[in-house]
């Protein structure tokens, strides 16, 4: 075998080996997991009254740095990273909007709740700002961090009711699954607090 032929043969074998190695590595990678927020059955400690009012739920505003399908975590106050093999099923703002609408509808305490883009006149609109939606690490522990500002606006009088909701929950595990469980639990606690906030606001508005 000539020196040139031997060299070409060696290069070909190397390429085949590397190519097969890449395929093997790809096959061994675990599948990416997709998570979503789900509605839990929780009882509020404050009784609710029926109001013959309609409310439009708008998608929360959020910075693009947190409003992503990537599941985020932070180990310091400046930088944030994302879990490689886990993601949300939708943007956090969309998931929160759907969860709010679904929860308030299930309460049967209002004439109707809508989150549709179809412009239907409503008595109130619920506008919000999603501030935090990630996992924070401190030494050997991690916490689910969720913060949102809510504005309930009377479309007739333009009167505004405001409340800021902030939650921080210790994660069961220091990984994406631990964050998802914590954020989901926090989100459902927020729904109960939001229901109480809306009820108190409507009560003031009808006095």
XYZ file of N, CA, C and O in Angstrom:
828
model
N 0.860 -1.197 0.000
C 0.000 0.000 0.000
C 0.885 1.232 0.000
O 1.795 1.347 0.819
N 0.628 2.190 -0.918
C 1.439 3.394 -0.993
C 1.188 4.284 0.217
O 0.168 4.160 0.901
N 2.127 5.176 0.440
C 2.020 6.085 1.581
C 0.783 6.965 1.469
O 0.065 7.205 2.457
N 0.492 7.460 0.224
C -0.665 8.333 0.003
C -1.963 7.567 0.215
O -2.912 8.058 0.827
N -2.016 6.329 -0.275
C -3.206 5.488 -0.136
C -3.444 5.148 1.333
O -4.577 5.154 1.821
N -2.357 4.864 2.032
C -2.445 4.543 3.464
C -3.002 5.750 4.240
O -3.850 5.608 5.130
N -2.533 6.943 3.876
C -2.984 8.168 4.540
C -4.467 8.396 4.309
O -5.224 8.737 5.219
N -4.934 8.189 3.059
C -6.351 8.369 2.721
C -7.212 7.353 3.455
O -8.290 7.663 3.951
N -6.689 6.114 3.538
C -7.420 5.053 4.244
C -7.553 5.392 5.728
O -8.619 5.225 6.328
N -6.478 5.900 6.307
C -6.480 6.267 7.724
C -7.475 7.402 8.001
O -8.227 7.374 8.982
N -7.507 8.419 7.132
C -8.434 9.552 7.270
C -9.875 9.069 7.179
O -10.745 9.471 7.954
N -10.152 8.164 6.237
C -11.505 7.638 6.047
C -11.966 6.877 7.281
O -13.102 7.030 7.748
N -11.091 6.026 7.832
C -11.420 5.252 9.033
C -11.683 6.184 10.213
O -12.615 6.001 11.004
N -10.873 7.239 10.329
C -11.033 8.215 11.429
C -12.369 8.920 11.339
O -13.074 9.096 12.338
N -12.756 9.325 10.117
C -14.030 10.014 9.912
C -15.198 9.106 10.271
O -16.149 9.514 10.941
N -15.125 7.846 9.827
C -16.192 6.889 10.129
C -16.312 6.685 11.634
O -17.403 6.649 12.202
N -15.176 6.575 12.302
C -15.165 6.368 13.754
C -15.795 7.552 14.487
O -16.629 7.393 15.381
N -15.396 8.760 14.079
C -15.938 9.966 14.717
C -17.425 10.106 14.461
O -18.202 10.471 15.338
N -17.850 9.804 13.211
C -19.261 9.916 12.846
C -20.107 8.940 13.653
O -21.143 9.285 14.195
N -19.634 7.707 13.744
C -20.353 6.703 14.529
C -20.383 7.065 16.001
O -21.357 6.835 16.705
N -19.297 7.681 16.460
C -19.239 8.113 17.855
C -20.261 9.183 18.143
O -20.928 9.169 19.164
N -20.436 10.118 17.202
C -21.426 11.194 17.365
C -22.829 10.623 17.435
O -23.653 11.061 18.229
N -23.113 9.654 16.572
C -24.435 9.034 16.567
C -24.694 8.342 17.890
O -25.758 8.448 18.490
N -23.675 7.663 18.404
C -23.808 6.948 19.672
C -24.063 7.902 20.819
O -24.921 7.671 21.667
N -23.321 9.007 20.852
C -23.497 10.003 21.899
C -24.897 10.587 21.848
O -25.561 10.763 22.861
N -25.385 10.899 20.644
C -26.724 11.473 20.479
C -27.797 10.521 20.990
O -28.745 10.924 21.657
N -27.622 9.225 20.665
C -28.607 8.238 21.087
C -28.655 8.094 22.601
O -29.677 7.773 23.187
N -27.520 8.335 23.269
C -27.443 8.148 24.710
C -27.974 9.352 25.497
O -28.188 9.258 26.696
N -28.170 10.494 24.844
C -28.689 11.668 25.540
C -30.146 11.441 25.959
O -30.947 10.953 25.171
N -30.507 11.785 27.201
C -31.902 11.623 27.637
C -32.825 12.593 26.911
O -32.393 13.658 26.461
N -34.080 12.229 26.785
C -35.048 13.078 26.086
C -35.330 14.340 26.899
O -35.306 14.317 28.134
N -35.617 15.418 26.201
C -35.940 16.674 26.879
C -37.334 16.596 27.488
O -38.275 16.142 26.851
N -37.469 17.042 28.742
C -38.753 16.999 29.429
C -39.439 18.362 29.344
O -38.791 19.402 29.465
N -40.740 18.332 29.106
C -41.521 19.562 29.008
C -42.504 19.636 30.177
O -43.211 18.674 30.462
N -42.527 20.787 30.844
C -43.377 20.978 32.021
C -44.361 22.118 31.793
O -44.122 23.012 30.982
N -45.458 22.081 32.536
C -46.459 23.146 32.458
C -47.062 23.386 33.836
O -46.995 22.518 34.718
N -47.646 24.554 34.036
C -48.349 24.846 35.282
C -49.721 24.177 35.242
O -50.402 24.211 34.216
N -50.126 23.580 36.350
C -51.415 22.904 36.419
C -52.236 23.431 37.588
O -51.689 23.851 38.615
N -53.534 23.398 37.414
C -54.452 23.892 38.436
C -54.665 22.828 39.505
O -54.993 21.684 39.197
N -54.448 23.210 40.760
C -54.666 22.303 41.882
C -55.959 22.664 42.606
O -56.423 23.797 42.533
N -56.524 21.697 43.307
C -57.732 21.950 44.094
C -57.332 22.395 45.498
O -56.868 21.605 46.305
N -57.500 23.693 45.753
C -57.183 24.249 47.058
C -58.354 25.100 47.531
O -58.982 25.799 46.733
N -58.636 25.053 48.803
C -59.750 25.810 49.368
C -59.266 27.114 49.991
O -58.308 27.132 50.757
N -59.948 28.191 49.651
C -59.623 29.488 50.227
C -60.236 29.598 51.623
O -61.297 29.044 51.899
N -59.562 30.317 52.518
C -60.084 30.491 53.874
C -61.026 31.689 53.976
O -61.493 32.021 55.046
N -61.302 32.331 52.851
C -62.224 33.467 52.820
C -63.379 33.136 51.881
O -63.170 32.736 50.739
N -64.596 33.278 52.392
C -65.766 32.971 51.569
C -65.912 33.993 50.447
O -65.604 35.167 50.612
N -66.376 33.528 49.291
C -66.518 34.392 48.118
C -67.985 34.670 47.822
O -68.853 33.832 48.062
N -68.214 35.835 47.267
C -69.569 36.258 46.911
C -69.691 36.323 45.394
O -68.706 36.585 44.694
N -70.889 36.095 44.881
C -71.100 36.199 43.436
C -71.268 37.660 43.038
O -72.033 38.414 43.649
N -70.536 38.079 42.001
C -70.657 39.427 41.443
C -71.039 39.299 39.965
O -70.377 38.576 39.217
N -72.071 39.996 39.574
C -72.540 39.948 38.188
C -71.670 40.860 37.323
O -72.140 41.836 36.729
N -70.380 40.537 37.294
C -69.393 41.351 36.589
C -68.586 40.491 35.620
O -68.428 39.285 35.805
N -68.075 41.146 34.594
C -67.235 40.459 33.611
C -65.798 40.982 33.720
O -65.583 42.186 33.918
N -64.842 40.073 33.598
C -63.433 40.438 33.760
C -62.604 39.864 32.611
O -62.707 38.682 32.295
N -61.793 40.713 32.005
C -60.869 40.252 30.957
C -59.481 40.077 31.574
O -58.957 40.984 32.218
N -58.903 38.902 31.369
C -57.565 38.605 31.886
C -56.543 38.802 30.774
O -56.544 38.073 29.773
N -55.681 39.791 30.920
C -54.651 40.056 29.915
C -53.392 39.246 30.212
O -53.111 38.913 31.375
N -52.645 38.922 29.181
C -51.369 38.233 29.367
C -50.425 39.153 30.137
O -50.261 40.324 29.766
N -49.804 38.664 31.208
C -48.889 39.513 31.978
C -47.726 40.035 31.133
O -47.237 39.340 30.239
N -47.308 41.243 31.429
C -46.099 41.777 30.815
C -44.908 41.159 31.541
O -44.965 40.880 32.734
N -43.813 40.951 30.835
C -42.624 40.371 31.451
C -41.399 40.661 30.604
O -41.487 40.769 29.374
N -40.261 40.794 31.263
C -39.003 40.982 30.536
C -38.685 39.715 29.756
O -38.948 38.600 30.214
N -38.107 39.885 28.584
C -37.771 38.736 27.748
C -36.762 37.814 28.427
O -36.699 36.618 28.136
N -35.986 38.352 29.364
C -34.971 37.550 30.058
C -35.585 36.469 30.936
O -34.948 35.445 31.204
N -36.825 36.668 31.399
C -37.488 35.634 32.197
C -38.669 35.010 31.461
O -39.123 33.916 31.819
N -39.163 35.684 30.439
C -40.341 35.188 29.724
C -39.923 34.292 28.565
O -40.074 34.632 27.393
N -39.408 33.135 28.921
C -38.879 32.200 27.945
C -39.288 30.781 28.324
O -39.559 30.490 29.491
N -39.313 29.892 27.334
C -39.647 28.490 27.617
C -38.530 27.787 28.370
O -38.740 26.714 28.940
N -37.345 28.387 28.388
C -36.225 27.808 29.139
C -36.530 27.869 30.632
O -37.092 28.854 31.125
N -36.193 26.803 31.359
C -36.373 26.789 32.814
C -35.109 27.370 33.435
O -34.017 26.820 33.282
N -35.263 28.490 34.118
C -34.127 29.286 34.559
C -33.757 29.070 36.020
O -34.603 28.802 36.860
N -32.454 29.232 36.295
C -31.984 29.236 37.673
C -30.833 30.230 37.790
O -30.183 30.582 36.799
N -30.614 30.684 39.005
C -29.582 31.692 39.236
C -28.795 31.356 40.494
O -29.376 30.976 41.513
N -27.476 31.487 40.405
C -26.617 31.222 41.564
C -26.018 32.503 42.129
O -25.279 32.474 43.105
N -26.335 33.623 41.508
C -25.935 34.926 42.046
C -26.940 35.968 41.581
O -27.876 35.662 40.849
N -26.761 37.196 42.006
C -27.737 38.246 41.733
C -27.661 38.781 40.304
O -28.539 39.534 39.876
N -26.639 38.391 39.556
C -26.426 38.961 38.216
C -26.717 37.967 37.099
O -27.505 38.238 36.192
N -26.095 36.799 37.163
C -26.191 35.832 36.072
C -27.311 34.823 36.282
O -27.648 34.487 37.413
N -27.896 34.377 35.182
C -28.875 33.300 35.248
C -28.585 32.291 34.138
O -28.103 32.648 33.071
N -28.885 31.036 34.420
C -28.629 29.961 33.473
C -29.912 29.186 33.225
O -30.940 29.451 33.867
N -29.857 28.229 32.303
C -31.040 27.443 31.990
C -30.716 25.955 31.984
O -29.601 25.555 31.657
N -31.686 25.145 32.394
C -31.511 23.699 32.393
C -31.541 23.203 30.943
O -32.456 23.527 30.184
N -30.556 22.380 30.583
C -30.389 21.963 29.186
C -31.477 21.011 28.702
O -31.900 21.083 27.554
N -31.942 20.106 29.545
C -32.863 19.067 29.092
C -34.270 19.216 29.660
O -35.029 18.254 29.742
N -34.616 20.427 30.055
C -35.963 20.697 30.577
C -36.443 22.042 30.046
O -35.652 22.968 29.871
N -37.740 22.137 29.792
C -38.293 23.397 29.312
C -39.768 23.497 29.696
O -40.421 22.510 30.043
N -40.312 24.715 29.634
C -41.734 24.952 29.849
C -42.482 24.698 28.548
O -41.924 24.857 27.464
N -43.753 24.356 28.659
C -44.574 24.110 27.467
C -44.925 25.405 26.749
O -45.260 25.401 25.566
N -44.848 26.528 27.462
C -45.172 27.827 26.878
C -44.432 28.908 27.654
O -43.780 28.624 28.675
N -44.504 30.138 27.209
C -43.898 31.243 27.942
C -44.584 31.375 29.300
O -45.804 31.169 29.405
N -43.859 31.738 30.363
C -44.469 31.906 31.679
C -45.671 32.839 31.676
O -46.671 32.576 32.354
N -45.609 33.923 30.919
C -46.721 34.883 30.872
C -47.997 34.230 30.357
O -49.094 34.472 30.873
N -47.854 33.367 29.344
C -49.006 32.664 28.773
C -49.557 31.637 29.751
O -50.775 31.488 29.911
N -48.652 30.898 30.408
C -49.096 29.888 31.354
C -49.838 30.522 32.538
O -50.868 30.009 32.978
N -49.329 31.640 33.020
C -49.963 32.335 34.155
C -51.329 32.885 33.742
O -52.309 32.783 34.492
N -51.406 33.473 32.548
C -52.683 33.993 32.051
C -53.747 32.888 31.992
O -54.875 33.060 32.454
N -53.383 31.751 31.413
C -54.314 30.630 31.281
C -54.734 30.096 32.642
O -55.901 29.761 32.866
N -53.784 30.041 33.573
C -54.076 29.523 34.907
C -55.041 30.442 35.653
O -55.976 29.982 36.308
N -54.835 31.765 35.542
C -55.722 32.735 36.185
C -57.139 32.613 35.632
O -58.114 32.534 36.388
N -57.245 32.599 34.303
C -58.562 32.512 33.655
C -59.281 31.221 34.033
O -60.486 31.218 34.323
N -58.545 30.129 34.040
C -59.142 28.827 34.359
C -59.616 28.788 35.804
O -60.716 28.295 36.110
N -58.817 29.308 36.706
C -59.176 29.303 38.125
C -60.393 30.177 38.403
O -61.348 29.741 39.068
N -60.384 31.420 37.904
C -61.501 32.330 38.163
C -62.796 31.822 37.541
O -63.875 31.981 38.110
N -62.684 31.198 36.374
C -63.876 30.612 35.739
C -64.439 29.485 36.594
O -65.661 29.363 36.765
N -63.550 28.675 37.153
C -63.987 27.525 37.958
C -64.667 27.942 39.261
O -65.412 27.152 39.855
N -64.439 29.182 39.696
C -65.042 29.652 40.947
C -66.533 29.968 40.813
O -67.265 29.996 41.801
N -66.977 30.236 39.591
C -68.393 30.581 39.336
C -68.872 31.744 40.199
O -69.999 31.749 40.701
N -68.015 32.733 40.363
C -68.356 33.895 41.185
C -68.508 35.172 40.364
O -68.699 36.256 40.924
N -68.431 35.032 39.045
C -68.516 36.185 38.165
C -69.384 35.848 36.956
O -69.566 34.672 36.621
N -69.904 36.881 36.307
C -70.769 36.670 35.146
C -70.032 35.861 34.089
O -70.528 34.862 33.592
N -68.833 36.304 33.733
C -67.933 35.486 32.914
C -66.524 36.067 32.949
O -66.314 37.253 33.202
N -65.576 35.170 32.695
C -64.157 35.515 32.632
C -63.684 35.238 31.216
O -64.025 34.212 30.627
N -62.903 36.140 30.649
C -62.389 35.910 29.299
C -60.909 36.278 29.215
O -60.450 37.219 29.882
N -60.192 35.530 28.409
C -58.797 35.860 28.095
C -58.608 35.863 26.583
O -57.485 35.876 26.086
N -59.725 35.844 25.878
C -59.703 35.797 24.419
C -59.224 37.121 23.828
O -59.396 38.188 24.425
N -58.645 37.043 22.636
C -58.217 38.249 21.921
C -59.395 38.963 21.249
O -59.259 40.089 20.783
N -60.521 38.285 21.197
C -61.728 38.903 20.633
C -62.185 40.037 21.553
O -62.344 39.845 22.756
N -62.379 41.209 20.996
C -62.721 42.383 21.785
C -64.187 42.366 22.214
O -65.070 42.822 21.482
N -64.429 41.830 23.381
C -65.766 41.809 23.973
C -65.764 42.761 25.160
O -64.871 42.699 26.005
N -66.733 43.675 25.254
C -66.771 44.630 26.368
C -66.851 43.912 27.717
O -67.594 42.942 27.870
N -66.062 44.361 28.672
C -66.095 43.791 30.016
C -66.160 44.915 31.051
O -65.792 46.050 30.774
N -66.599 44.562 32.254
C -66.681 45.551 33.330
C -65.309 45.879 33.898
O -65.042 47.014 34.288
N -64.444 44.862 33.942
C -63.107 45.033 34.516
C -62.056 44.392 33.617
O -62.352 43.505 32.821
N -60.823 44.852 33.790
C -59.692 44.202 33.135
C -58.604 43.967 34.179
O -58.378 44.804 35.067
N -57.976 42.813 34.085
C -56.909 42.443 34.998
C -55.593 42.479 34.228
O -55.359 41.657 33.340
N -54.763 43.461 34.571
C -53.454 43.629 33.937
C -52.388 43.287 34.964
O -52.544 43.596 36.151
N -51.318 42.657 34.530
C -50.288 42.265 35.496
C -48.886 42.338 34.897
O -48.708 42.411 33.684
N -47.905 42.297 35.796
C -46.485 42.303 35.412
C -45.798 41.157 36.135
O -45.741 41.145 37.373
N -45.286 40.210 35.386
C -44.549 39.092 35.966
C -43.110 39.540 36.217
O -42.393 39.880 35.279
N -42.714 39.539 37.479
C -41.409 40.090 37.859
C -40.351 39.009 38.039
O -39.210 39.159 37.587
N -40.694 37.909 38.730
C -39.753 36.814 38.961
C -40.416 35.476 38.640
O -41.579 35.254 38.975
N -39.636 34.584 38.021
C -40.156 33.264 37.674
C -38.964 32.346 37.426
O -38.643 32.016 36.292
N -38.289 31.965 38.511
C -37.079 31.155 38.346
C -36.675 30.502 39.670
O -37.340 30.667 40.694
N -35.559 29.795 39.629
C -35.009 29.127 40.803
C -33.756 29.878 41.250
O -32.927 30.259 40.422
N -33.639 30.073 42.561
C -32.480 30.778 43.108
C -31.719 29.850 44.045
O -32.308 29.235 44.941
N -30.408 29.734 43.841
C -29.573 28.897 44.685
C -28.861 29.744 45.742
O -28.356 30.830 45.444
N -28.833 29.249 46.963
C -28.073 29.859 48.048
C -27.356 28.732 48.784
O -28.001 27.906 49.419
N -26.036 28.691 48.684
C -25.223 27.615 49.253
C -25.721 26.264 48.734
O -25.652 25.999 47.549
N -26.250 25.407 49.623
C -26.676 24.070 49.194
C -28.189 23.959 49.041
O -28.713 22.861 48.878
N -28.903 25.074 49.075
C -30.358 25.066 48.953
C -30.791 25.847 47.714
O -30.039 26.654 47.171
N -32.015 25.588 47.286
C -32.562 26.356 46.169
C -34.020 26.689 46.465
O -34.702 25.958 47.193
N -34.477 27.789 45.884
C -35.818 28.283 46.151
C -36.529 28.621 44.841
O -35.914 29.129 43.900
N -37.820 28.357 44.808
C -38.651 28.794 43.686
C -39.052 30.232 43.972
O -39.583 30.537 45.051
N -38.795 31.108 43.031
C -39.039 32.539 43.214
C -40.095 33.005 42.219
O -39.907 32.894 41.013
N -41.217 33.521 42.747
C -42.339 33.951 41.907
C -42.855 35.290 42.422
O -43.193 35.426 43.602
N -42.915 36.274 41.546
C -43.393 37.602 41.938
C -44.188 38.219 40.797
O -43.770 38.154 39.638
N -45.347 38.812 41.139
C -46.207 39.392 40.111
C -46.961 40.596 40.680
O -47.376 40.594 41.845
N -47.107 41.640 39.873
C -47.896 42.821 40.259
C -49.210 42.787 39.494
O -49.222 42.543 38.286
N -50.307 43.050 40.198
C -51.630 42.930 39.584
C -52.404 44.246 39.697
O -52.410 44.885 40.756
N -53.061 44.617 38.589
C -53.899 45.821 38.544
C -55.299 45.418 38.077
O -55.462 44.903 36.972
N -56.289 45.648 38.917
C -57.686 45.413 38.536
C -58.300 46.771 38.239
O -58.366 47.641 39.117
N -58.748 46.969 37.002
C -59.210 48.289 36.560
C -60.687 48.244 36.195
O -61.123 47.407 35.402
N -61.457 49.162 36.764
C -62.868 49.324 36.417
C -62.934 50.070 35.085
O -62.502 51.223 34.990
N -63.459 49.435 34.060
C -63.482 50.044 32.727
C -64.432 51.232 32.612
O -64.307 52.042 31.684
N -65.355 51.349 33.538
C -66.301 52.471 33.499
C -65.773 53.690 34.226
O -65.840 54.808 33.720
N -65.224 53.479 35.423
C -64.748 54.613 36.240
C -63.239 54.813 36.143
O -62.720 55.837 36.584
N -62.527 53.806 35.594
C -61.060 53.801 35.503
C -60.382 53.741 36.876
O -59.191 54.008 37.001
N -61.134 53.364 37.887
C -60.552 53.187 39.209
C -59.657 51.955 39.196
O -60.005 50.920 38.630
N -58.474 52.069 39.851
C -57.480 50.998 39.809
C -57.246 50.421 41.208
O -57.051 51.169 42.171
N -57.264 49.117 41.290
C -56.909 48.409 42.519
C -55.606 47.662 42.251
O -55.484 46.961 41.248
N -54.638 47.827 43.148
C -53.305 47.259 42.916
C -52.843 46.410 44.095
O -53.128 46.715 45.249
N -52.123 45.333 43.751
C -51.487 44.521 44.789
C -50.290 43.791 44.194
O -50.331 43.329 43.051
N -49.223 43.717 44.986
C -48.018 42.991 44.584
C -47.967 41.667 45.352
O -48.142 41.638 46.568
N -47.727 40.591 44.635
C -47.673 39.254 45.232
C -46.263 38.693 45.063
O -45.765 38.605 43.938
N -45.629 38.321 46.168
C -44.274 37.771 46.126
C -44.214 36.483 46.945
O -44.675 36.449 48.087
N -43.634 35.445 46.342
C -43.557 34.144 47.006
C -42.154 33.565 46.827
O -41.520 33.756 45.796
N -41.707 32.839 47.853
C -40.398 32.202 47.819
C -40.511 30.871 48.552
O -40.826 30.848 49.729
N -40.294 29.764 47.846
C -40.506 28.435 48.441
C -39.258 27.565 48.287
O -38.686 27.484 47.207
N -38.876 26.921 49.391
C -37.733 26.004 49.368
C -38.032 24.827 48.446
O -39.079 24.183 48.553
N -37.123 24.541 47.525
C -37.313 23.434 46.581
C -37.019 22.098 47.254
O -36.100 21.997 48.078
N -37.773 21.084 46.893
C -37.532 19.742 47.425
C -36.235 19.158 46.887
O -35.531 18.435 47.574
N -35.933 19.472 45.634
C -34.695 19.009 45.000
C -34.048 20.162 44.244
O -34.736 21.050 43.734
N -32.730 20.149 44.170
C -31.999 21.237 43.504
C -31.844 20.979 42.006
O -30.731 20.880 41.478
N -32.968 20.865 41.338
C -32.950 20.626 39.890
C -34.217 21.205 39.263
O -35.028 21.840 39.964
N -34.391 20.986 37.977
C -35.542 21.555 37.261
C -36.866 21.045 37.836
O -37.822 21.795 37.987
N -36.914 19.757 38.156
C -38.130 19.168 38.697
C -38.516 19.815 40.020
O -39.695 20.056 40.298
N -37.523 20.112 40.840
C -37.780 20.776 42.116
C -38.348 22.163 41.921
O -39.253 22.592 42.651
N -37.823 22.878 40.921
C -38.344 24.217 40.622
C -39.781 24.147 40.118
O -40.640 24.915 40.550
N -40.053 23.229 39.196
C -41.396 23.100 38.621
C -42.425 22.831 39.714
O -43.483 23.451 39.749
N -42.092 21.918 40.626
C -43.009 21.597 41.722
C -43.247 22.839 42.590
O -44.382 23.148 42.956
N -42.169 23.558 42.901
C -42.287 24.746 43.746
C -43.076 25.860 43.080
O -43.955 26.458 43.692
N -42.763 26.150 41.814
C -43.467 27.205 41.078
C -44.944 26.865 40.926
O -45.818 27.738 41.040
N -45.250 25.608 40.675
C -46.646 25.203 40.512
C -47.422 25.382 41.815
O -48.552 25.875 41.821
N -46.806 24.997 42.925
C -47.437 25.156 44.230
C -47.641 26.631 44.564
O -48.718 27.047 45.014
N -46.633 27.433 44.307
C -46.709 28.878 44.545
C -47.795 29.515 43.681
O -48.579 30.341 44.150
N -47.842 29.133 42.402
C -48.823 29.700 41.473
C -50.250 29.454 41.954
O -51.114 30.324 41.847
N -50.493 28.271 42.490
C -51.824 27.950 42.986
C -52.147 28.695 44.280
O -53.307 29.062 44.516
N -51.150 28.950 45.111
C -51.360 29.796 46.287
C -51.682 31.219 45.852
O -52.536 31.895 46.445
N -50.991 31.666 44.809
C -51.250 32.996 44.256
C -52.696 33.122 43.766
O -53.347 34.153 43.963
N -53.216 32.079 43.127
C -54.592 32.110 42.613
C -55.599 32.339 43.739
O -56.574 33.082 43.573
N -55.383 31.713 44.883
C -56.277 31.912 46.033
C -56.170 33.350 46.538
O -57.189 33.993 46.840
N -54.937 33.853 46.627
C -54.728 35.231 47.081
C -55.314 36.223 46.081
O -55.864 37.265 46.458
N -55.193 35.905 44.798
C -55.744 36.772 43.754
C -57.267 36.817 43.843
O -57.868 37.890 43.717
N -57.877 35.649 44.061
C -59.336 35.589 44.209
C -59.796 36.464 45.373
O -60.768 37.218 45.256
N -59.094 36.404 46.486
C -59.437 37.223 47.641
C -59.263 38.715 47.338
O -60.084 39.545 47.741
N -58.194 39.035 46.611
C -57.934 40.427 46.227
C -59.055 40.966 45.336
O -59.547 42.081 45.538
N -59.471 40.184 44.348
C -60.548 40.605 43.442
C -61.856 40.768 44.202
O -62.587 41.753 44.002
N -62.146 39.836 45.081
C -63.385 39.899 45.865
C -63.424 41.170 46.723
O -64.439 41.872 46.764
N -62.334 41.462 47.388
C -62.277 42.658 48.244
C -62.369 43.936 47.407
O -63.018 44.902 47.821
N -61.746 43.917 46.223
C -61.768 45.090 45.346
C -63.191 45.355 44.834
O -63.661 46.501 44.812
N -63.879 44.292 44.414
C -65.254 44.437 43.916
C -66.195 44.874 45.029
O -67.151 45.629 44.787
N -65.944 44.398 46.219
C -66.768 44.797 47.359
C -66.638 46.308 47.598
O -67.648 47.019 47.802
N -65.411 46.812 47.555
C -65.182 48.257 47.724
C -65.845 49.034 46.589
O -66.368 50.135 46.802
N -65.796 48.469 45.396
C -66.298 49.162 44.221
C -67.836 49.237 44.194
O -68.400 50.065 43.461
N -68.478 48.369 44.934
C -69.954 48.342 44.916
C -70.566 48.990 46.157
O -71.788 48.992 46.304
N -69.727 49.510 47.039
C -70.258 50.172 48.252
C -70.865 51.528 47.910
O -70.402 52.217 47.013
